[in-house]
Amino acid sequence: MEAGASPPRSVSVGGGFGGARGDASAFSFLSKGWREVRDSATADLRLMRARADSLRTLADRELEHLLASASTALAAAPPPPPLAAGAPIAELEFVRTRIQPKISELRRRYASRERDLGRRVLEGWAPSGPARARVDLSGITAIRNAIISQADGGERWRRAAWKGEAEVQEGMEWEVVRMIRDGIKEFERRSQTSEIFEGLRSTGELVEKFKSSLKSFNMESQGSKEIPPLDLTEILANLVRQSEPFLDQLGVRRDQCDRLVKALYRKQNHSLSEDTSLPVNDNSSDELDLRIASVLQSTGYHADNGLWSEPAKYEVSDNKRHVAIVTTASLPWMTGTAVNPLFRAAYLAKGTKQDVTLVVPWLCKSDQELVYPNSMTFSSPEEQETYIRNWLEERLGFESNFKISFYPGKFSKEWRSIIPAGDTSQFIPSREADIAILEEPEHLNWYHHGKRWTDKFNHVVGVVHTNYLEYIKREKSGALQAFLVKHINNWVTRAYCDKVLRLSAATQDLPKSIICNVHGVNPKFLKIGEKITADRESGDPSFSKGAYFLGKMVWAKGYRELIDLMSKHKSDLEGFKLDVYGSGEDSHEVQTTARKLDLGLNFFKGRDHADNSLHGYKVFINPSISDVLCTATAEALAMGKFVICAEHPSNDFFMSFPNCLTYKTSEEFVARVKEAMDREPQPLTPEQRYNLSWEAATERFLEYSDLDKVLNDEVVQPGQAGARSKLRRTSQPNFSDIMDGGLAFAHRCLTGSEVLRLATGAIPGTRDYDKQHCVDMGLLPPQVQHPVYGW
C-alpha cells in the first residue's frame, strides 16, 4: 500500500508542479500589475507633495514680499500726517502679529502631517510579514486566497493613499490641505478685501492703499463736524475781491478793495483753525479763499478748469523744465532789453533743472540799417547768433549753454521800438512751452494777435523794463495818450501774465506786479572795479579823469535835465567840464543846444561802457528820471566810481551804496558835483559787489517770480502745494480768471482788425510776418501755415 501509495504522491507532486508553474505565472502577472499600481500611486503621491510644497513656497514668498514692500514703502515715503498715522500702522501690525504667526504655524503643522502621512502610506503598502511575501503552493485555493488577500491589500492601499487610511473614520483626510485652505480664507477675512494680495505684488498699490486709508480717515474727521454756510457779508467780501480787476479799471485802488474785504470778512467769527483739512493763513484774502473752499468741499463741488482755460499744456516727462525768454531787442543794439535778457538766459542756463531758450527779434536788412550801430547788418539769423554768442563769451567767465531762436519783427520809427510781426508764441515749440519770461510784456502784447501765453505755458512771468508813460507824456497830446496806454498796459499784462516783476517803483503799477531789481551787471565791470581797487592799494593812481555821462542821445534819456542843470548853474560850475558819450536820433539837436548855451560839455560818439578809455573817470553823472533802472549807473558803481543821480524811485536800489550821491534840487546837484570832485570813492565790500552781480540778480528773480517753486514743482513744501491744489479743486469758478480770459479774447478780436491796428499806431502789415521774413528765416507764408477755409 505504501508502494502503491507513492505514485499518487508522485502524480500529486507532478500535478502540483505543473499547477504551481501556472499559478506562478498568474502570480507574476498580478505582481507586475501591483507594481505598476504602486508606481502610479507613488507618482501621484509625489505630485501631491510637490503641489503642497509649491503652495507653501508661494505663501512664504508672498508673505516675505508683503513685509519687504511695507518696509520699503515706509522707508521711502515721508511720514504721514498725524491724523492718518494709525491706518497704515494698524495694517502692518496686523500683518506682523496675526498673519505671519499663522503662516508659520501652518508650515509647522504641514511639515509634521507630511512626514506622518508618508510613513503611514509606505507602511500600508509594505509587506507586513513573511506569510504575505510567500506564495502558498499547497493548492489553487491557497493561491486564490493569496490573490484575494493581495487584492484586498491593494484596495486598502488605494484607500490609504487617497483618504489617509488611519484617518478615514475620523474625517481627517488631507488635513494639511484643508488647514492651508482655511488659513487662506482666514487671511482673506482678516484683511477684509482681496486687494491686499494685489498689493503684495507692487509697492505702488500698497502706497495707494495707504492713500485710501488716509483719505477715508480724513473724510471721517471732516464728516464729524458741520461747516456753517456762507453768510451775506462773506458773499459780499468775495464779490468785492473777485471784482478787483473791474474796479481797478474804474479807478478804485487795490488797497481800498483789500481794506473793504478785510472789514467785511472780519465781522464774522468763523475760525478756520478748527478745520484741520485746510491750512490757516493770516492773510484775510487767503482765509476767505479757504473758508469758501471748505464750504464748497462740504457740498462735494469741485472745479478744475475755468471758462477760458485750456487743459492741454506742456507736461514734465524728463525731469527737465523748459524756460523761454522772449525779449523785444537784440544785439548789436546796445539797449537794456537786448543786454539784460541775454545775461539772464546765460545765468539761468547754469541751473541743472531747466533748459533755456532766448527768443529775440529778427529784422530785415532795411530795418537793421536803422537800428544797429555803424550800419551793421546780418544776412541770416545764424550769422547774428554767432555775433551774439561771441559778444557774450568775451564777458562771461563760463561757457553759456542755451539756445537762441528768432521771431519776425519790424522797427517803428515813431515808437523807436521793434514791434513783433505775427504770433510770437508760435515760434516756441509746444513741446518746450513750459515757462515763459516776457521781457517788456506790455510791449510784446500791444498788438499780439495769437495764442494766449497763459494758455500755452504753465507759468508766465513778465519783467517791466521801461516807463512808457514817462516817455509818452513828453509827446504831443501826451496826457491823453498816456491815459490810454496806461489802461492798455493793465489790460494786456492782466490777460497774458501770471506774475509781473517791476524793476523799480518808477514803472506803472500793473496788475499781479511786485517791485524787485532782477538785473545785474556784466562781470567785466566787477573785474575792472577789482583792478582799480588793487591799483589804489598798491599806490598807483586809480582815476586820472573827471566826470562823464554816457547814454543814447535822445532827449528823454536825461539830456534835457542835464542841459537845464548845467545852464542854470553855469556860474556855480565854472571851470567844470563834462564829457558826454552817446549817439542817437537827437544827437545834432542836443549838441547844437549845448553849443548855443556855451556849456562845458564835450561830445563823443557812443561806445561800450567797458571801453578802456572810460576806466579813468572818477564821476558818472546821470540826471535822467525817465529810466526804470539805469544799467549804466549800476556799471559805474561796479567799477568803483562816484555816481551822481536824482533822488527818484528809479534809483532806490543804488541809494544803499556809499558811492551813490543823490540830489533833490539843482542846488544839491552842484554840491554833489563839488563833493565828488574833491574826494575819492570808497572801495566796494564783497557783499556790495555780490549784490551787483548777476548771480544775486538771478537768485532774486527765481524767488520773486515764484520760479524756484515752479522748477522744484513744490517738492520743498508739499503741504502748501497740496493745500493749494485742494483749494483750486474745491473753489468756485474764479471771477478774476474768467475776466482775464475775457480780456484776452476781446484783445485777440480787436487786434485782428487791421483798421483798429493802424488807428492805434501799429506798423502796417504786422498782424502777420511778410515775404522777406519768409525768405530770411525759411518760413512758410502765413496763408499756408494758417489757411482760412470758406464754407
mmCIF file of N, CA and C in Angstrom, residues 686-763:
data_model
loop_
_atom_site.group_PDB
_atom_site.id
_atom_site.type_symbol
_atom_site.label_atom_id
_atom_site.label_comp_id
_atom_site.label_asym_id
_atom_site.label_seq_id
_atom_site.Cartn_x
_atom_site.Cartn_y
_atom_site.Cartn_z
ATOM 1 N N PRO A 686 32.791 143.050 -0.318
ATOM 2 C CA PRO A 686 32.362 141.820 -1.029
ATOM 3 C C PRO A 686 30.846 141.691 -1.113
ATOM 4 N N GLU A 687 30.135 142.082 -0.060
ATOM 5 C CA GLU A 687 28.672 141.978 -0.087
ATOM 6 C C GLU A 687 28.070 142.930 -1.110
ATOM 7 N N GLN A 688 28.594 144.159 -1.174
ATOM 8 C CA GLN A 688 28.095 145.117 -2.156
ATOM 9 C C GLN A 688 28.404 144.666 -3.577
ATOM 10 N N ARG A 689 29.574 144.093 -3.756
ATOM 11 C CA ARG A 689 29.948 143.585 -5.080
ATOM 12 C C ARG A 689 29.025 142.440 -5.495
ATOM 13 N N TYR A 690 28.687 141.567 -4.529
ATOM 14 C CA TYR A 690 27.801 140.435 -4.850
ATOM 15 C C TYR A 690 26.389 140.926 -5.179
ATOM 16 N N ASN A 691 25.909 141.938 -4.479
ATOM 17 C CA ASN A 691 24.560 142.445 -4.743
ATOM 18 C C ASN A 691 24.425 143.020 -6.146
ATOM 19 N N LEU A 692 25.525 143.461 -6.730
ATOM 20 C CA LEU A 692 25.501 143.980 -8.089
ATOM 21 C C LEU A 692 25.645 142.889 -9.146
ATOM 22 N N SER A 693 26.006 141.684 -8.745
ATOM 23 C CA SER A 693 26.320 140.612 -9.695
ATOM 24 C C SER A 693 25.057 139.982 -10.254
ATOM 25 N N TRP A 694 25.235 139.258 -11.360
ATOM 26 C CA TRP A 694 24.122 138.540 -11.960
ATOM 27 C C TRP A 694 23.763 137.293 -11.153
ATOM 28 N N GLU A 695 24.681 136.757 -10.374
ATOM 29 C CA GLU A 695 24.333 135.619 -9.508
ATOM 30 C C GLU A 695 23.255 136.026 -8.499
ATOM 31 N N ALA A 696 23.470 137.196 -7.845
ATOM 32 C CA ALA A 696 22.473 137.677 -6.888
ATOM 33 C C ALA A 696 21.171 138.056 -7.595
ATOM 34 N N ALA A 697 21.279 138.671 -8.777
ATOM 35 C CA ALA A 697 20.076 139.051 -9.519
ATOM 36 C C ALA A 697 19.258 137.819 -9.914
ATOM 37 N N THR A 698 19.940 136.741 -10.287
ATOM 38 C CA THR A 698 19.224 135.514 -10.660
ATOM 39 C C THR A 698 18.527 134.899 -9.457
ATOM 40 N N GLU A 699 19.176 134.946 -8.295
ATOM 41 C CA GLU A 699 18.516 134.445 -7.082
ATOM 42 C C GLU A 699 17.267 135.260 -6.766
ATOM 43 N N ARG A 700 17.364 136.578 -6.884
ATOM 44 C CA ARG A 700 16.190 137.412 -6.636
ATOM 45 C C ARG A 700 15.089 137.122 -7.648
ATOM 46 N N PHE A 701 15.476 136.930 -8.881
ATOM 47 C CA PHE A 701 14.481 136.648 -9.916
ATOM 48 C C PHE A 701 13.749 135.338 -9.640
ATOM 49 N N LEU A 702 14.480 134.278 -9.300
ATOM 50 C CA LEU A 702 13.851 132.988 -9.012
ATOM 51 C C LEU A 702 12.901 133.089 -7.828
ATOM 52 N N GLU A 703 13.278 133.878 -6.833
ATOM 53 C CA GLU A 703 12.453 133.990 -5.634
ATOM 54 C C GLU A 703 11.191 134.804 -5.883
ATOM 55 N N TYR A 704 11.332 135.996 -6.463
ATOM 56 C CA TYR A 704 10.185 136.893 -6.592
ATOM 57 C C TYR A 704 9.255 136.514 -7.734
ATOM 58 N N SER A 705 9.728 135.749 -8.695
ATOM 59 C CA SER A 705 8.859 135.296 -9.788
ATOM 60 C C SER A 705 8.193 133.966 -9.479
ATOM 61 N N ASP A 706 8.487 133.394 -8.301
ATOM 62 C CA ASP A 706 7.991 132.065 -7.910
ATOM 63 C C ASP A 706 8.547 130.972 -8.813
ATOM 64 N N LEU A 707 9.591 131.279 -9.553
ATOM 65 C CA LEU A 707 10.146 130.288 -10.470
ATOM 66 C C LEU A 707 10.871 129.176 -9.719
ATOM 67 N N ASP A 708 11.418 129.490 -8.538
ATOM 68 C CA ASP A 708 12.066 128.442 -7.759
ATOM 69 C C ASP A 708 11.060 127.379 -7.335
ATOM 70 N N LYS A 709 9.853 127.789 -6.976
ATOM 71 C CA LYS A 709 8.816 126.825 -6.611
ATOM 72 C C LYS A 709 8.336 126.046 -7.830
ATOM 73 N N VAL A 710 8.222 126.741 -8.962
ATOM 74 C CA VAL A 710 7.766 126.066 -10.175
ATOM 75 C C VAL A 710 8.789 125.034 -10.630
ATOM 76 N N LEU A 711 10.076 125.397 -10.610
ATOM 77 C CA LEU A 711 11.115 124.464 -11.045
ATOM 78 C C LEU A 711 11.210 123.266 -10.125
ATOM 79 N N ASN A 712 10.981 123.493 -8.819
ATOM 80 C CA ASN A 712 11.008 122.386 -7.859
ATOM 81 C C ASN A 712 9.689 121.648 -7.793
ATOM 82 N N ASP A 713 8.688 122.148 -8.535
ATOM 83 C CA ASP A 713 7.367 121.517 -8.558
ATOM 84 C C ASP A 713 6.804 121.375 -7.163
ATOM 85 N N GLU A 714 7.126 122.334 -6.278
ATOM 86 C CA GLU A 714 6.626 122.393 -4.902
ATOM 87 C C GLU A 714 7.065 121.206 -4.065
ATOM 88 N N VAL A 715 8.191 120.548 -4.447
ATOM 89 C CA VAL A 715 8.662 119.415 -3.655
ATOM 90 C C VAL A 715 9.136 119.876 -2.295
ATOM 91 N N VAL A 716 9.650 121.113 -2.223
ATOM 92 C CA VAL A 716 10.197 121.617 -0.966
ATOM 93 C C VAL A 716 9.103 121.812 0.071
ATOM 94 N N GLN A 717 7.897 122.174 -0.367
ATOM 95 C CA GLN A 717 6.810 122.442 0.563
ATOM 96 C C GLN A 717 5.574 121.661 0.123
ATOM 97 N N PRO A 718 5.596 120.354 0.332
ATOM 98 C CA PRO A 718 4.478 119.547 -0.159
ATOM 99 C C PRO A 718 3.167 119.884 0.511
ATOM 100 N N GLY A 719 3.202 120.289 1.784
ATOM 101 C CA GLY A 719 1.966 120.615 2.470
ATOM 102 C C GLY A 719 1.255 121.790 1.835
ATOM 103 N N GLN A 720 2.038 122.827 1.505
ATOM 104 C CA GLN A 720 1.429 124.010 0.910
ATOM 105 C C GLN A 720 0.929 123.718 -0.488
ATOM 106 N N ALA A 721 1.715 122.921 -1.237
ATOM 107 C CA ALA A 721 1.290 122.592 -2.596
ATOM 108 C C ALA A 721 -0.008 121.812 -2.571
ATOM 109 N N GLY A 722 -0.104 120.853 -1.655
ATOM 110 C CA GLY A 722 -1.324 120.074 -1.562
ATOM 111 C C GLY A 722 -2.505 120.937 -1.168
ATOM 112 N N ALA A 723 -2.261 121.899 -0.280
ATOM 113 C CA ALA A 723 -3.340 122.783 0.141
ATOM 114 C C ALA A 723 -3.823 123.634 -1.024
ATOM 115 N N ARG A 724 -2.874 124.159 -1.827
ATOM 116 C CA ARG A 724 -3.283 124.976 -2.965
ATOM 117 C C ARG A 724 -4.046 124.137 -3.985
ATOM 118 N N SER A 725 -3.588 122.890 -4.200
ATOM 119 C CA SER A 725 -4.286 122.025 -5.147
ATOM 120 C C SER A 725 -5.697 121.735 -4.664
ATOM 121 N N LYS A 726 -5.816 121.478 -3.360
ATOM 122 C CA LYS A 726 -7.130 121.214 -2.785
ATOM 123 C C LYS A 726 -8.014 122.441 -2.892
ATOM 124 N N LEU A 727 -7.408 123.615 -2.636
ATOM 125 C CA LEU A 727 -8.160 124.859 -2.725
ATOM 126 C C LEU A 727 -8.646 125.092 -4.145
ATOM 127 N N ARG A 728 -7.777 124.799 -5.141
ATOM 128 C CA ARG A 728 -8.155 125.027 -6.531
ATOM 129 C C ARG A 728 -9.280 124.094 -6.959
ATOM 130 N N ARG A 729 -9.252 122.837 -6.481
ATOM 131 C CA ARG A 729 -10.270 121.884 -6.878
ATOM 132 C C ARG A 729 -11.620 122.210 -6.273
ATOM 133 N N THR A 730 -11.604 122.757 -5.034
ATOM 134 C CA THR A 730 -12.864 122.956 -4.330
ATOM 135 C C THR A 730 -13.368 124.385 -4.383
ATOM 136 N N SER A 731 -12.598 125.298 -4.999
ATOM 137 C CA SER A 731 -13.033 126.688 -5.034
ATOM 138 C C SER A 731 -14.040 126.898 -6.159
ATOM 139 N N GLN A 732 -14.779 127.990 -6.040
ATOM 140 C CA GLN A 732 -15.759 128.333 -7.051
ATOM 141 C C GLN A 732 -15.040 128.855 -8.277
ATOM 142 N N PRO A 733 -15.675 128.879 -9.457
ATOM 143 C CA PRO A 733 -15.035 129.444 -10.645
ATOM 144 C C PRO A 733 -14.549 130.858 -10.348
ATOM 145 N N ASN A 734 -13.258 131.122 -10.550
ATOM 146 C CA ASN A 734 -12.649 132.385 -10.171
ATOM 147 C C ASN A 734 -13.085 133.476 -11.132
ATOM 148 N N PHE A 735 -13.738 134.487 -10.588
ATOM 149 C CA PHE A 735 -14.206 135.590 -11.417
ATOM 150 C C PHE A 735 -13.033 136.320 -12.057
ATOM 151 N N SER A 736 -11.907 136.401 -11.313
ATOM 152 C CA SER A 736 -10.722 137.070 -11.860
ATOM 153 C C SER A 736 -10.193 136.317 -13.076
ATOM 154 N N ASP A 737 -10.138 134.978 -12.986
ATOM 155 C CA ASP A 737 -9.668 134.187 -14.133
ATOM 156 C C ASP A 737 -10.620 134.321 -15.315
ATOM 157 N N ILE A 738 -11.904 134.329 -15.025
ATOM 158 C CA ILE A 738 -12.878 134.479 -16.110
ATOM 159 C C ILE A 738 -12.712 135.834 -16.787
ATOM 160 N N MET A 739 -12.487 136.869 -15.975
ATOM 161 C CA MET A 739 -12.317 138.206 -16.547
ATOM 162 C C MET A 739 -11.026 138.282 -17.359
ATOM 163 N N ASP A 740 -9.952 137.687 -16.846
ATOM 164 C CA ASP A 740 -8.695 137.693 -17.589
ATOM 165 C C ASP A 740 -8.860 137.001 -18.936
ATOM 166 N N GLY A 741 -9.562 135.861 -18.913
ATOM 167 C CA GLY A 741 -9.800 135.169 -20.176
ATOM 168 C C GLY A 741 -10.652 135.979 -21.123
ATOM 169 N N GLY A 742 -11.653 136.674 -20.565
ATOM 170 C CA GLY A 742 -12.473 137.533 -21.416
ATOM 171 C C GLY A 742 -11.688 138.693 -22.008
ATOM 172 N N LEU A 743 -10.780 139.269 -21.207
ATOM 173 C CA LEU A 743 -9.933 140.352 -21.719
ATOM 174 C C LEU A 743 -9.029 139.862 -22.847
ATOM 175 N N ALA A 744 -8.464 138.659 -22.675
ATOM 176 C CA ALA A 744 -7.596 138.110 -23.715
ATOM 177 C C ALA A 744 -8.385 137.841 -24.994
ATOM 178 N N PHE A 745 -9.595 137.317 -24.846
ATOM 179 C CA PHE A 745 -10.430 137.044 -26.021
ATOM 180 C C PHE A 745 -10.794 138.337 -26.744
ATOM 181 N N ALA A 746 -11.174 139.359 -25.974
ATOM 182 C CA ALA A 746 -11.514 140.641 -26.588
ATOM 183 C C ALA A 746 -10.302 141.268 -27.269
ATOM 184 N N HIS A 747 -9.148 141.158 -26.629
ATOM 185 C CA HIS A 747 -7.926 141.713 -27.223
ATOM 186 C C HIS A 747 -7.598 141.018 -28.535
ATOM 187 N N ARG A 748 -7.754 139.722 -28.571
ATOM 188 C CA ARG A 748 -7.472 138.976 -29.805
ATOM 189 C C ARG A 748 -8.420 139.409 -30.921
ATOM 190 N N CYS A 749 -9.698 139.613 -30.574
ATOM 191 C CA CYS A 749 -10.656 140.038 -31.592
ATOM 192 C C CYS A 749 -10.320 141.430 -32.132
ATOM 193 N N LEU A 750 -9.954 142.348 -31.234
ATOM 194 C CA LEU A 750 -9.669 143.721 -31.662
ATOM 195 C C LEU A 750 -8.387 143.802 -32.475
ATOM 196 N N THR A 751 -7.356 143.071 -32.059
ATOM 197 C CA THR A 751 -6.088 143.130 -32.807
ATOM 198 C C THR A 751 -6.167 142.400 -34.139
ATOM 199 N N GLY A 752 -7.251 141.677 -34.368
ATOM 200 C CA GLY A 752 -7.414 141.038 -35.674
ATOM 201 C C GLY A 752 -7.893 141.995 -36.743
ATOM 202 N N SER A 753 -8.330 143.194 -36.340
ATOM 203 C CA SER A 753 -8.803 144.188 -37.304
ATOM 204 C C SER A 753 -7.640 145.086 -37.710
ATOM 205 N N GLU A 754 -7.315 145.092 -38.983
ATOM 206 C CA GLU A 754 -6.211 145.918 -39.473
ATOM 207 C C GLU A 754 -6.530 147.402 -39.315
ATOM 208 N N VAL A 755 -7.790 147.766 -39.406
ATOM 209 C CA VAL A 755 -8.181 149.174 -39.266
ATOM 210 C C VAL A 755 -7.889 149.663 -37.849
ATOM 211 N N LEU A 756 -8.283 148.864 -36.860
ATOM 212 C CA LEU A 756 -8.028 149.247 -35.468
ATOM 213 C C LEU A 756 -6.542 149.251 -35.162
ATOM 214 N N ARG A 757 -5.804 148.347 -35.734
ATOM 215 C CA ARG A 757 -4.357 148.303 -35.511
ATOM 216 C C ARG A 757 -3.706 149.580 -36.021
ATOM 217 N N LEU A 758 -4.052 149.981 -37.221
ATOM 218 C CA LEU A 758 -3.461 151.190 -37.787
ATOM 219 C C LEU A 758 -3.903 152.436 -37.022
ATOM 220 N N ALA A 759 -5.151 152.439 -36.535
ATOM 221 C CA ALA A 759 -5.656 153.603 -35.799
ATOM 222 C C ALA A 759 -4.938 153.779 -34.470
ATOM 223 N N THR A 760 -4.404 152.714 -33.900
ATOM 224 C CA THR A 760 -3.706 152.797 -32.611
ATOM 225 C C THR A 760 -2.190 152.845 -32.769
ATOM 226 N N GLY A 761 -1.698 153.001 -33.979
ATOM 227 C CA GLY A 761 -0.269 153.219 -34.179
ATOM 228 C C GLY A 761 0.541 152.015 -34.566
ATOM 229 N N ALA A 762 -0.083 150.903 -34.933
ATOM 230 C CA ALA A 762 0.669 149.712 -35.336
ATOM 231 C C ALA A 762 1.311 149.922 -36.703
ATOM 232 N N ILE A 763 2.392 149.203 -36.937
ATOM 233 C CA ILE A 763 3.050 149.244 -38.246
ATOM 234 C C ILE A 763 2.186 148.457 -39.227
#
